[in-house]
PDB file of C-alpha atoms in Angstrom:
ATOM      1  CA  MET A 117      14.324  -8.947 -23.343  1.00 38.00           C
ATOM      2  CA  PHE A 118      12.925  -7.903 -20.184  1.00 38.00           C
ATOM      3  CA  ARG A 119      11.068 -10.429 -17.768  1.00 42.00           C
ATOM      4  CA  PRO A 120       8.454  -9.003 -15.279  1.00 40.00           C
ATOM      5  CA  ALA A 121       9.084  -9.057 -11.499  1.00 43.00           C
ATOM      6  CA  THR A 122       7.449 -11.858  -9.522  1.00 44.00           C
ATOM      7  CA  VAL A 123       5.319 -11.444  -6.283  1.00 42.00           C
ATOM      8  CA  ARG A 124       7.966 -11.556  -3.427  1.00 45.00           C
ATOM      9  CA  CYS A 125       8.924  -9.001  -0.668  1.00 43.00           C
ATOM     10  CA  ASN A 126      12.303 -10.188   0.228  1.00 45.00           C
ATOM     11  CA  LEU A 127      13.916  -7.744  -2.133  1.00 42.00           C
ATOM     12  CA  SER A 128      16.975  -6.733  -0.412  1.00 41.00           C
ATOM     13  CA  PRO A 129      19.954  -8.514   1.442  1.00 37.00           C
ATOM     14  CA  GLU A 130      18.965  -6.254   4.451  1.00 40.00           C
ATOM     15  CA  ALA A 131      15.699  -7.427   4.743  1.00 39.00           C
ATOM     16  CA  LYS A 132      15.098  -8.463   8.701  1.00 42.00           C
ATOM     17  CA  GLU A 133      14.360 -11.743   9.730  1.00 46.00           C
ATOM     18  CA  PHE A 134      11.832 -10.986  12.666  1.00 45.00           C
ATOM     19  CA  PRO A 135      12.612 -14.015  15.035  1.00 46.00           C
ATOM     20  CA  GLY A 136       9.892 -12.801  17.502  1.00 51.00           C
ATOM     21  CA  PHE A 137       7.163 -14.099  15.175  1.00 52.00           C
ATOM     22  CA  SER A 138       5.321 -17.108  16.288  1.00 53.00           C
ATOM     23  CA  THR A 139       4.144 -19.622  13.684  1.00 51.00           C
ATOM     24  CA  GLY A 140       0.737 -20.074  15.816  1.00 64.00           C
ATOM     25  CA  ASP A 141      -0.373 -17.078  14.648  1.00 82.00           C
ATOM     26  CA  GLN A 142      -2.717 -16.538  11.757  1.00 92.00           C
ATOM     27  CA  VAL A 143      -3.422 -13.360   9.563  1.00 96.00           C
ATOM     28  CA  PHE A 144      -6.515 -12.621   7.786  1.00 96.00           C
ATOM     29  CA  ILE A 145      -6.011  -9.951   4.970  1.00 97.00           C
ATOM     30  CA  LEU A 146      -9.205  -7.993   3.860  1.00 94.00           C
ATOM     31  CA  GLY A 147      -8.199  -7.110   0.171  1.00 94.00           C
ATOM     32  CA  MET A 148      -5.606  -9.441  -1.021  1.00 95.00           C
ATOM     33  CA  GLY A 149      -4.328  -7.151  -3.831  1.00 94.00           C
ATOM     34  CA  PHE A 150      -1.275  -5.845  -4.688  1.00 95.00           C
ATOM     35  CA  VAL A 151       0.211  -4.860  -0.644  1.00 97.00           C
ATOM     36  CA  GLY A 152      -1.874  -8.016   0.631  1.00 96.00           C
ATOM     37  CA  LYS A 153      -0.152 -10.381  -1.651  1.00 96.00           C
ATOM     38  CA  PHE A 154       3.051  -9.341  -0.963  1.00 96.00           C
ATOM     39  CA  PHE A 155       2.678  -9.356   2.904  1.00 97.00           C
ATOM     40  CA  ALA A 156       1.230 -12.643   2.575  1.00 96.00           C
ATOM     41  CA  ALA A 157       3.934 -13.933   0.522  1.00 94.00           C
ATOM     42  CA  GLU A 158       6.384 -12.934   3.414  1.00 92.00           C
ATOM     43  CA  LEU A 159       4.486 -14.409   6.195  1.00 93.00           C
ATOM     44  CA  ASN A 160       3.546 -17.657   4.487  1.00 90.00           C
ATOM     45  CA  ASN A 161       7.269 -17.990   4.344  1.00 89.00           C
ATOM     46  CA  LYS A 162       8.128 -17.780   8.026  1.00 88.00           C
ATOM     47  CA  GLY A 163       5.032 -20.356   8.546  1.00 88.00           C
ATOM     48  CA  TRP A 164       2.129 -18.383   9.220  1.00 91.00           C
ATOM     49  CA  THR A 165      -1.209 -19.076   8.207  1.00 91.00           C
ATOM     50  CA  VAL A 166      -2.538 -16.662   5.704  1.00 94.00           C
ATOM     51  CA  SER A 167      -5.962 -16.328   4.393  1.00 95.00           C
ATOM     52  CA  GLY A 168      -7.712 -13.321   2.985  1.00 95.00           C
ATOM     53  CA  SER A 169     -10.698 -12.051   0.952  1.00 94.00           C
ATOM     54  CA  CYS A 170     -11.177 -10.964  -2.924  1.00 93.00           C
ATOM     55  CA  THR A 171     -13.807  -9.252  -4.891  1.00 90.00           C
ATOM     56  CA  SER A 172     -14.490 -11.992  -7.679  1.00 90.00           C
ATOM     57  CA  VAL A 173     -14.410 -15.847  -8.170  1.00 92.00           C
ATOM     58  CA  GLY A 174     -11.694 -15.451 -10.577  1.00 95.00           C
ATOM     59  CA  LYS A 175      -9.362 -13.568  -8.076  1.00 95.00           C
ATOM     60  CA  LYS A 176     -10.343 -16.084  -5.433  1.00 94.00           C
ATOM     61  CA  LYS A 177      -8.875 -19.046  -8.009  1.00 95.00           C
ATOM     62  CA  LYS A 178      -5.774 -17.108  -8.803  1.00 95.00           C
ATOM     63  CA  LEU A 179      -5.097 -16.548  -4.657  1.00 94.00           C
ATOM     64  CA  GLU A 180      -6.084 -20.485  -4.153  1.00 94.00           C
ATOM     65  CA  GLU A 181      -3.182 -21.163  -6.762  1.00 93.00           C
ATOM     66  CA  LEU A 182      -0.677 -19.377  -4.905  1.00 91.00           C
ATOM     67  CA  GLY A 183      -1.770 -21.626  -1.475  1.00 90.00           C
ATOM     68  CA  TYR A 184      -3.856 -19.446   0.238  1.00 92.00           C
ATOM     69  CA  GLN A 185      -7.210 -19.679   1.512  1.00 92.00           C
ATOM     70  CA  ALA A 186      -9.351 -16.913   0.265  1.00 93.00           C
ATOM     71  CA  HIS A 187     -12.941 -15.946   0.562  1.00 93.00           C
ATOM     72  CA  VAL A 188     -15.181 -13.485  -1.784  1.00 92.00           C
ATOM     73  CA  PHE A 189     -16.568 -10.479  -0.278  1.00 86.00           C
ATOM     74  CA  ASP A 190     -18.264  -8.075  -2.432  1.00 76.00           C
ATOM     75  CA  ALA A 191     -19.813  -5.061  -0.924  1.00 70.00           C
ATOM     76  CA  ASN A 192     -22.704  -5.072  -3.230  1.00 66.00           C
ATOM     77  CA  ASP A 193     -23.541  -8.522  -2.284  1.00 66.00           C
ATOM     78  CA  PRO A 194     -21.899  -9.181   1.285  1.00 62.00           C
ATOM     79  CA  ARG A 195     -21.661 -12.691   2.844  1.00 67.00           C
ATOM     80  CA  ASN A 196     -21.694 -12.834   6.636  1.00 70.00           C
ATOM     81  CA  GLU A 197     -19.555 -16.114   6.317  1.00 76.00           C
ATOM     82  CA  VAL A 198     -16.580 -14.031   5.620  1.00 81.00           C
ATOM     83  CA  LEU A 199     -16.819 -12.101   8.621  1.00 81.00           C
ATOM     84  CA  GLU A 200     -17.464 -15.074  10.440  1.00 83.00           C
ATOM     85  CA  VAL A 201     -14.293 -16.768   9.488  1.00 88.00           C
ATOM     86  CA  MET A 202     -12.045 -13.696  10.783  1.00 88.00           C
ATOM     87  CA  LYS A 203     -12.759 -14.596  14.350  1.00 87.00           C
ATOM     88  CA  ASN A 204     -10.057 -17.333  14.172  1.00 89.00           C
ATOM     89  CA  TYR A 205      -7.206 -15.133  13.157  1.00 94.00           C
ATOM     90  CA  THR A 206      -4.914 -13.387  15.531  1.00 95.00           C
ATOM     91  CA  HIS A 207      -4.439 -10.598  13.016  1.00 96.00           C
ATOM     92  CA  LEU A 208      -6.211  -8.578  10.451  1.00 96.00           C
ATOM     93  CA  VAL A 209      -4.581  -6.343   7.839  1.00 97.00           C
ATOM     94  CA  ILE A 210      -7.641  -4.325   6.336  1.00 96.00           C
ATOM     95  CA  SER A 211      -6.702  -2.975   2.754  1.00 96.00           C
ATOM     96  CA  ILE A 212     -10.198  -2.580   1.285  1.00 93.00           C
ATOM     97  CA  PRO A 213     -10.631   1.162   0.129  1.00 91.00           C
ATOM     98  CA  PRO A 214     -13.620   3.007   0.892  1.00 91.00           C
ATOM     99  CA  LEU A 215     -16.543   3.302  -1.949  1.00 89.00           C
ATOM    100  CA  LYS A 216     -18.244   6.010  -3.030  1.00 86.00           C
ATOM    101  CA  GLY A 217     -21.766   6.729  -1.538  1.00 85.00           C
ATOM    102  CA  LEU A 218     -20.873   3.838   0.879  1.00 87.00           C
ATOM    103  CA  GLY A 219     -17.682   4.280   3.001  1.00 89.00           C
ATOM    104  CA  ASP A 220     -15.761   1.333   4.448  1.00 91.00           C
ATOM    105  CA  PRO A 221     -17.727  -1.460   3.175  1.00 89.00           C
ATOM    106  CA  ILE A 222     -17.094  -3.656   6.241  1.00 87.00           C
ATOM    107  CA  PHE A 223     -18.549  -1.132   8.594  1.00 86.00           C
ATOM    108  CA  CYS A 224     -21.912  -1.756   6.946  1.00 82.00           C
ATOM    109  CA  HIS A 225     -21.733  -4.749   9.145  1.00 80.00           C
ATOM    110  CA  LYS A 226     -20.003  -3.203  12.228  1.00 83.00           C
ATOM    111  CA  GLY A 227     -22.722  -4.787  14.699  1.00 84.00           C
ATOM    112  CA  LEU A 228     -22.258  -8.235  13.728  1.00 83.00           C
ATOM    113  CA  LEU A 229     -18.444  -7.775  12.977  1.00 86.00           C
ATOM    114  CA  GLU A 230     -18.234  -6.791  17.030  1.00 88.00           C
ATOM    115  CA  SER A 231     -20.238  -9.735  17.900  1.00 87.00           C
ATOM    116  CA  LEU A 232     -18.370 -12.125  16.493  1.00 85.00           C
ATOM    117  CA  LEU A 233     -14.931 -10.952  16.815  1.00 88.00           C
ATOM    118  CA  LYS A 234     -15.366 -10.134  20.963  1.00 87.00           C
ATOM    119  CA  ASP A 235     -14.849 -13.367  21.781  1.00 84.00           C
ATOM    120  CA  GLY A 236     -12.471 -14.291  19.072  1.00 87.00           C
ATOM    121  CA  ARG A 237      -8.724 -14.575  19.159  1.00 91.00           C
ATOM    122  CA  LEU A 238      -7.796 -11.248  17.286  1.00 93.00           C
ATOM    123  CA  GLN A 239      -5.199  -9.464  18.834  1.00 94.00           C
ATOM    124  CA  TRP A 240      -3.678  -6.693  16.441  1.00 96.00           C
ATOM    125  CA  LEU A 241      -5.324  -4.929  13.234  1.00 97.00           C
ATOM    126  CA  VAL A 242      -3.850  -2.495  10.902  1.00 98.00           C
ATOM    127  CA  TYR A 243      -6.266  -0.295   8.837  1.00 98.00           C
ATOM    128  CA  LEU A 244      -4.273   0.711   5.678  1.00 98.00           C
ATOM    129  CA  SER A 245      -5.083   4.236   4.850  1.00 98.00           C
ATOM    130  CA  SER A 246      -3.611   7.288   2.533  1.00 96.00           C
ATOM    131  CA  THR A 247      -1.917  10.439   2.919  1.00 96.00           C
ATOM    132  CA  SER A 248      -4.675  11.960   0.788  1.00 94.00           C
ATOM    133  CA  VAL A 249      -6.556  12.529   4.170  1.00 96.00           C
ATOM    134  CA  TYR A 250      -3.781  15.751   4.605  1.00 95.00           C
ATOM    135  CA  GLY A 251      -5.185  17.501   2.083  1.00 91.00           C
ATOM    136  CA  ASP A 252      -3.315  20.358   0.726  1.00 89.00           C
ATOM    137  CA  SER A 253      -0.336  22.036   3.136  1.00 86.00           C
ATOM    138  CA  GLY A 254       1.020  24.260   0.306  1.00 86.00           C
ATOM    139  CA  GLY A 255       4.138  21.786   0.100  1.00 86.00           C
ATOM    140  CA  ALA A 256       5.068  22.004   3.946  1.00 91.00           C
ATOM    141  CA  TRP A 257       6.173  18.887   5.410  1.00 95.00           C
ATOM    142  CA  VAL A 258       3.029  17.334   7.290  1.00 95.00           C
ATOM    143  CA  ASP A 259       3.365  14.756  10.121  1.00 97.00           C
ATOM    144  CA  GLU A 260       0.591  12.611  11.807  1.00 97.00           C
ATOM    145  CA  ASP A 261      -0.351  15.465  14.319  1.00 96.00           C
ATOM    146  CA  TYR A 262      -0.876  17.738  11.191  1.00 95.00           C
ATOM    147  CA  PRO A 263      -4.596  19.031  11.164  1.00 94.00           C
ATOM    148  CA  VAL A 264      -6.078  16.855   8.305  1.00 95.00           C
ATOM    149  CA  LYS A 265      -8.161  18.771   5.680  1.00 92.00           C
ATOM    150  CA  PRO A 266      -9.293  15.887   3.311  1.00 93.00           C
ATOM    151  CA  GLU A 267     -10.403  17.550  -0.235  1.00 90.00           C
ATOM    152  CA  SER A 268     -12.053  14.673  -1.781  1.00 91.00           C
ATOM    153  CA  GLU A 269     -15.045  12.286  -1.019  1.00 93.00           C
ATOM    154  CA  LEU A 270     -12.741   9.256  -0.805  1.00 93.00           C
ATOM    155  CA  ALA A 271      -9.982  10.958   0.870  1.00 94.00           C
ATOM    156  CA  ARG A 272     -13.143  11.984   3.591  1.00 95.00           C
ATOM    157  CA  ALA A 273     -13.832   8.326   3.514  1.00 95.00           C
ATOM    158  CA  ARG A 274     -10.767   7.249   4.460  1.00 96.00           C
ATOM    159  CA  LEU A 275     -10.617   9.456   7.435  1.00 97.00           C
ATOM    160  CA  ALA A 276     -13.622   8.306   8.505  1.00 96.00           C
ATOM    161  CA  ALA A 277     -12.578   4.935   8.401  1.00 96.00           C
ATOM    162  CA  GLU A 278      -9.570   5.294   9.986  1.00 97.00           C
ATOM    163  CA  GLU A 279     -11.605   6.789  13.174  1.00 96.00           C
ATOM    164  CA  GLU A 280     -13.833   3.747  12.896  1.00 95.00           C
ATOM    165  CA  TRP A 281     -11.468   1.159  12.856  1.00 96.00           C
ATOM    166  CA  LEU A 282      -9.471   2.617  15.648  1.00 97.00           C
ATOM    167  CA  GLY A 283     -12.856   2.733  17.787  1.00 95.00           C
ATOM    168  CA  PHE A 284     -13.284  -0.853  16.524  1.00 94.00           C
ATOM    169  CA  GLY A 285      -9.810  -1.814  18.279  1.00 95.00           C
ATOM    170  CA  GLN A 286     -10.658   0.290  21.519  1.00 95.00           C
ATOM    171  CA  ASN A 287     -13.992  -1.243  21.841  1.00 93.00           C
ATOM    172  CA  LEU A 288     -12.564  -4.859  21.350  1.00 93.00           C
ATOM    173  CA  GLY A 289      -9.724  -4.562  23.619  1.00 94.00           C
ATOM    174  CA  ILE A 290      -7.210  -4.832  20.860  1.00 94.00           C
ATOM    175  CA  ALA A 291      -4.099  -3.066  19.515  1.00 96.00           C
ATOM    176  CA  ALA A 292      -5.446  -1.140  16.300  1.00 97.00           C
ATOM    177  CA  GLN A 293      -3.220   1.008  14.086  1.00 98.00           C
ATOM    178  CA  VAL A 294      -3.573   3.184  11.163  1.00 98.00           C
ATOM    179  CA  PHE A 295      -0.728   3.198   8.539  1.00 98.00           C
ATOM    180  CA  ARG A 296      -1.211   6.128   5.913  1.00 98.00           C
ATOM    181  CA  LEU A 297       0.492   4.820   2.755  1.00 98.00           C
ATOM    182  CA  GLY A 298       2.101   7.013  -0.017  1.00 96.00           C
ATOM    183  CA  GLY A 299       1.689   6.434  -3.357  1.00 94.00           C
ATOM    184  CA  ILE A 300       2.685   2.549  -3.605  1.00 96.00           C
ATOM    185  CA  TYR A 301       4.902   0.861  -6.237  1.00 96.00           C
ATOM    186  CA  GLY A 302       7.043  -2.215  -6.431  1.00 97.00           C
ATOM    187  CA  PRO A 303       7.805  -5.074  -8.711  1.00 96.00           C
ATOM    188  CA  GLY A 304       5.105  -5.213 -11.817  1.00 93.00           C
ATOM    189  CA  ARG A 305       3.803  -1.710 -10.580  1.00 94.00           C
ATOM    190  CA  SER A 306       6.203   1.077 -11.259  1.00 94.00           C
ATOM    191  CA  ALA A 307       7.151   3.859 -13.428  1.00 92.00           C
ATOM    192  CA  VAL A 308       9.877   1.002 -15.172  1.00 92.00           C
ATOM    193  CA  ASP A 309       6.571  -1.136 -15.605  1.00 91.00           C
ATOM    194  CA  THR A 310       4.621   1.698 -17.247  1.00 89.00           C
ATOM    195  CA  ILE A 311       7.279   2.609 -19.948  1.00 89.00           C
ATOM    196  CA  LEU A 312       7.854  -0.768 -20.620  1.00 88.00           C
ATOM    197  CA  LYS A 313       4.269  -1.559 -21.126  1.00 85.00           C
ATOM    198  CA  GLN A 314       4.180   1.473 -23.278  1.00 74.00           C
ATOM    199  CA  GLY A 315       0.115   2.124 -22.212  1.00 64.00           C
ATOM    200  CA  PRO A 316      -1.453   5.155 -21.790  1.00 64.00           C
ATOM    201  CA  MET A 317      -1.349   7.361 -18.882  1.00 64.00           C
ATOM    202  CA  SER A 318      -4.830   7.683 -17.247  1.00 61.00           C
ATOM    203  CA  LYS A 319      -6.129  11.114 -16.576  1.00 62.00           C
ATOM    204  CA  GLY A 320      -5.446  11.129 -12.927  1.00 59.00           C
ATOM    205  CA  GLN A 321      -1.820  10.308 -13.582  1.00 61.00           C
ATOM    206  CA  LYS A 322      -1.360  12.958 -16.326  1.00 65.00           C
ATOM    207  CA  ALA A 323      -2.750  15.120 -13.887  1.00 62.00           C
ATOM    208  CA  ARG A 324      -0.398  14.231 -11.197  1.00 62.00           C
ATOM    209  CA  LEU A 325       2.913  14.949 -13.509  1.00 65.00           C
ATOM    210  CA  LEU A 326       1.558  18.816 -12.578  1.00 66.00           C
ATOM    211  CA  LYS A 327       2.200  18.317  -8.845  1.00 70.00           C
ATOM    212  CA  ALA A 328       5.797  19.612  -7.081  1.00 75.00           C
ATOM    213  CA  TYR A 329       5.794  16.718  -4.533  1.00 83.00           C
ATOM    214  CA  THR A 330       4.543  13.026  -4.348  1.00 88.00           C
ATOM    215  CA  SER A 331       5.202  10.990  -1.122  1.00 94.00           C
ATOM    216  CA  ARG A 332       5.586   7.421  -2.299  1.00 96.00           C
ATOM    217  CA  VAL A 333       7.117   3.978  -0.917  1.00 98.00           C
ATOM    218  CA  HIS A 334       7.990   0.543  -1.716  1.00 98.00           C
ATOM    219  CA  VAL A 335       6.106  -2.246  -1.354  1.00 98.00           C
ATOM    220  CA  ALA A 336       8.635  -3.847   0.406  1.00 97.00           C
ATOM    221  CA  ASP A 337       8.976  -1.118   3.221  1.00 98.00           C
ATOM    222  CA  ILE A 338       5.379  -1.325   3.676  1.00 98.00           C
ATOM    223  CA  CYS A 339       5.939  -5.074   4.758  1.00 97.00           C
ATOM    224  CA  GLN A 340       8.686  -3.944   6.959  1.00 96.00           C
ATOM    225  CA  ALA A 341       6.375  -1.332   8.833  1.00 98.00           C
ATOM    226  CA  LEU A 342       3.948  -4.144   9.329  1.00 97.00           C
ATOM    227  CA  HIS A 343       6.097  -6.824  10.624  1.00 96.00           C
ATOM    228  CA  ALA A 344       7.666  -4.040  12.811  1.00 97.00           C
ATOM    229  CA  SER A 345       3.952  -3.301  13.897  1.00 97.00           C
ATOM    230  CA  ILE A 346       3.366  -6.558  14.664  1.00 96.00           C
ATOM    231  CA  LEU A 347       6.425  -7.175  17.058  1.00 94.00           C
ATOM    232  CA  ASN A 348       5.594  -3.662  18.755  1.00 94.00           C
ATOM    233  CA  PRO A 349       2.192  -3.031  18.777  1.00 95.00           C
ATOM    234  CA  SER A 350       0.896   0.322  19.651  1.00 93.00           C
ATOM    235  CA  ALA A 351      -2.901   0.884  20.064  1.00 95.00           C
ATOM    236  CA  GLY A 352      -4.500   3.672  18.853  1.00 96.00           C
ATOM    237  CA  LYS A 353      -1.709   5.166  16.898  1.00 97.00           C
ATOM    238  CA  THR A 354      -1.154   6.732  13.204  1.00 98.00           C
ATOM    239  CA  TYR A 355       1.851   6.227  11.399  1.00 98.00           C
ATOM    240  CA  ASN A 356       3.172   7.895   7.336  1.00 98.00           C
ATOM    241  CA  ILE A 357       4.202   5.179   5.646  1.00 98.00           C
ATOM    242  CA  VAL A 358       6.472   6.878   2.838  1.00 98.00           C
ATOM    243  CA  ASP A 359      10.026   7.314   1.583  1.00 98.00           C
ATOM    244  CA  ASP A 360      12.499   9.872   2.358  1.00 97.00           C
ATOM    245  CA  ASP A 361      11.751  11.704  -0.950  1.00 95.00           C
ATOM    246  CA  PRO A 362       8.767  13.448  -2.080  1.00 95.00           C
ATOM    247  CA  ALA A 363      10.018  13.788  -5.565  1.00 93.00           C
ATOM    248  CA  PRO A 364       7.970  15.087  -8.827  1.00 91.00           C
ATOM    249  CA  ARG A 365       6.295  12.351 -10.604  1.00 87.00           C
ATOM    250  CA  GLU A 366       7.841  13.793 -13.881  1.00 87.00           C
ATOM    251  CA  GLU A 367      11.403  13.342 -12.409  1.00 92.00           C
ATOM    252  CA  VAL A 368      10.568   9.822 -11.356  1.00 93.00           C
ATOM    253  CA  PHE A 369       9.427   8.935 -15.028  1.00 91.00           C
ATOM    254  CA  GLU A 370      12.634  10.660 -16.530  1.00 92.00           C
ATOM    255  CA  PHE A 371      14.710   8.195 -14.127  1.00 95.00           C
ATOM    256  CA  ALA A 372      12.781   5.586 -14.973  1.00 93.00           C
ATOM    257  CA  GLN A 373      13.123   6.063 -18.756  1.00 92.00           C
ATOM    258  CA  LYS A 374      16.761   6.392 -18.363  1.00 93.00           C
ATOM    259  CA  LEU A 375      16.801   3.136 -16.716  1.00 93.00           C
ATOM    260  CA  VAL A 376      14.986   1.303 -19.012  1.00 92.00           C
ATOM    261  CA  GLU A 377      17.184   2.849 -22.220  1.00 90.00           C
ATOM    262  CA  GLU A 378      20.160   1.600 -20.564  1.00 89.00           C
ATOM    263  CA  LYS A 379      19.213  -1.946 -19.663  1.00 86.00           C
ATOM    264  CA  PHE A 380      16.617  -2.594 -22.524  1.00 81.00           C
ATOM    265  CA  PRO A 381      17.605  -0.144 -25.354  1.00 80.00           C
ATOM    266  CA  GLY A 382      14.728   0.541 -27.480  1.00 69.00           C
ATOM    267  CA  CYS A 383      11.833  -0.340 -25.010  1.00 65.00           C
ATOM    268  CA  GLY A 384       9.561   2.320 -23.916  1.00 54.00           C
ATOM    269  CA  LYS A 385      11.841   5.059 -25.816  1.00 49.00           C
ATOM    270  CA  GLN A 386       9.987   8.609 -25.379  1.00 49.00           C
ATOM    271  CA  TYR A 387       6.975   7.430 -23.817  1.00 47.00           C
ATOM    272  CA  ILE A 388       6.421   9.798 -21.174  1.00 46.00           C
ATOM    273  CA  TYR A 389       7.156  12.782 -22.834  1.00 47.00           C
ATOM    274  CA  PRO A 390       3.878  13.301 -24.984  1.00 47.00           C
ATOM    275  CA  GLU A 391       1.843  12.571 -21.840  1.00 49.00           C
ATOM    276  CA  ARG A 392       4.207  15.245 -20.179  1.00 47.00           C
ATOM    277  CA  ALA A 393       3.275  17.892 -22.934  1.00 42.00           C
ATOM    278  CA  GLU A 394      -0.183  17.369 -22.953  1.00 48.00           C
ATOM    279  CA  SER A 395      -0.165  17.775 -18.959  1.00 45.00           C
ATOM    280  CA  LEU A 396       1.852  20.969 -19.096  1.00 43.00           C
ATOM    281  CA  PHE A 397      -0.684  22.324 -22.130  1.00 41.00           C
ATOM    282  CA  LEU A 398      -4.125  21.572 -19.931  1.00 46.00           C
ATOM    283  CA  LYS A 399      -2.438  23.699 -17.263  1.00 46.00           C
ATOM    284  CA  LYS A 400      -4.639  22.676 -14.320  1.00 48.00           C
ATOM    285  CA  PRO A 401      -3.973  23.856 -10.628  1.00 46.00           C
ATOM    286  CA  SER A 402      -1.794  21.212  -8.912  1.00 48.00           C
ATOM    287  CA  ARG A 403      -3.796  20.294  -5.658  1.00 54.00           C
ATOM    288  CA  ALA A 404      -2.863  18.171  -2.269  1.00 61.00           C
ATOM    289  CA  GLU A 405       0.701  19.459  -2.260  1.00 82.00           C
ATOM    290  CA  LYS A 406       2.396  18.179   0.820  1.00 90.00           C
ATOM    291  CA  ARG A 407       5.581  16.515   1.723  1.00 94.00           C
ATOM    292  CA  VAL A 408       5.092  13.874   4.262  1.00 97.00           C
ATOM    293  CA  SER A 409       7.491  13.156   7.131  1.00 97.00           C
ATOM    294  CA  ASN A 410       8.308   9.415   8.151  1.00 98.00           C
ATOM    295  CA  ALA A 411       9.770  10.037  11.353  1.00 98.00           C
ATOM    296  CA  ARG A 412       7.569   8.377  13.582  1.00 98.00           C
ATOM    297  CA  MET A 413       7.615   5.272  11.550  1.00 98.00           C
ATOM    298  CA  LYS A 414      11.425   5.349  11.645  1.00 98.00           C
ATOM    299  CA  LYS A 415      11.599   6.249  15.774  1.00 97.00           C
ATOM    300  CA  GLU A 416       9.037   4.398  17.181  1.00 97.00           C
ATOM    301  CA  LEU A 417       8.655   1.458  14.755  1.00 97.00           C
ATOM    302  CA  GLY A 418      12.332   1.461  14.042  1.00 96.00           C
ATOM    303  CA  VAL A 419      12.009   0.956  10.386  1.00 97.00           C
ATOM    304  CA  ASN A 420      14.844   1.168   8.330  1.00 96.00           C
ATOM    305  CA  LEU A 421      14.226   1.745   4.875  1.00 98.00           C
ATOM    306  CA  LEU A 422      15.054  -0.899   2.450  1.00 97.00           C
ATOM    307  CA  TYR A 423      14.155   1.721  -0.378  1.00 98.00           C
ATOM    308  CA  PRO A 424      14.789   5.410   0.968  1.00 98.00           C
ATOM    309  CA  THR A 425      14.191   6.831  -2.642  1.00 98.00           C
ATOM    310  CA  TYR A 426      12.781   6.359  -5.913  1.00 97.00           C
ATOM    311  CA  ARG A 427      16.097   5.911  -7.369  1.00 97.00           C
ATOM    312  CA  SER A 428      17.035   2.540  -5.033  1.00 97.00           C
ATOM    313  CA  GLY A 429      13.468   1.490  -5.754  1.00 97.00           C
ATOM    314  CA  LEU A 430      13.419   1.471  -9.257  1.00 97.00           C
ATOM    315  CA  GLN A 431      16.909   0.312  -9.640  1.00 96.00           C
ATOM    316  CA  GLY A 432      16.030  -2.746  -7.332  1.00 96.00           C
ATOM    317  CA  ILE A 433      12.952  -3.452  -9.622  1.00 96.00           C
ATOM    318  CA  MET A 434      14.959  -3.225 -12.465  1.00 92.00           C
ATOM    319  CA  GLU A 435      17.367  -5.747 -11.089  1.00 91.00           C
ATOM    320  CA  LEU A 436      14.879  -7.805 -10.338  1.00 89.00           C
ATOM    321  CA  MET A 437      13.599  -7.685 -14.204  1.00 85.00           C
ATOM    322  CA  ALA A 438      16.842  -8.174 -15.722  1.00 76.00           C
ATOM    323  CA  SER A 439      18.006 -10.795 -13.526  1.00 73.00           C
ATOM    324  CA  PRO A 440      17.710 -14.837 -14.830  1.00 63.00           C
ATOM    325  CA  SER A 441      14.817 -16.877 -13.937  1.00 56.00           C
TER     326      SER A 441
END
């Protein structure tokens, strides 16, 4: 039987060691979710001090059990102590999505944040955004210079947050960058995991089955890009963080099901096809069709993808599941 893959980022023997890191540096991760925990694990292994925020006491307890100092930050009931703690850190990763009707919850406290951090230790920050800001290009390739045209309220809020964080970095004189992430997957959060869990697909997942292109990225490669940016910061720059293959979601799930049936016969069999049939029957128009280029990430950050396609990424996840504890 399969076992869930554990949270770790060193998922390939080709992973870089990043010798330029200083153990005196400290990172604060606003929003220690899926990406934040993977990146925290890597930095922790390299001797960094890592802390972050979460949205509940329960999540705080789990993060503390992993060895991190965690702080609860609830946009509906914000506590300034989280903002005050951040002034002691040299690096900041912002992984909090905007909220409907509110936008970026941190920038509700912009004045206080600037006053606290202007005399702090902060040197570098990255805001984790989304390729959703590009909207629909009719399937054309888009790079960071392509005109953005976000179509949803949350995508427009993402774009506004990008501008706010870049402006924030400029005001403080620190290296602030934006990473536009594709669909994030990795151990515990992938097409393989969905099939094995045999849970129902959400409305959004069903709709995405109709899309001709979906840009995605393995969490290990997000960590790679973050590492590279720390070593070679580029103030005011934006990077697309995606793999080489913006493949249809349907194709990804068909490949994942093949992997599952080969490794674990009888698990998740025929899971995806009823959902696919339902989506095709609805015939909803596809939206936000685009293929996202990662050329700038490779050229300027020097990132050599560990998982350049969904095939290599899913195979790596399956190997983790099948390996002995």
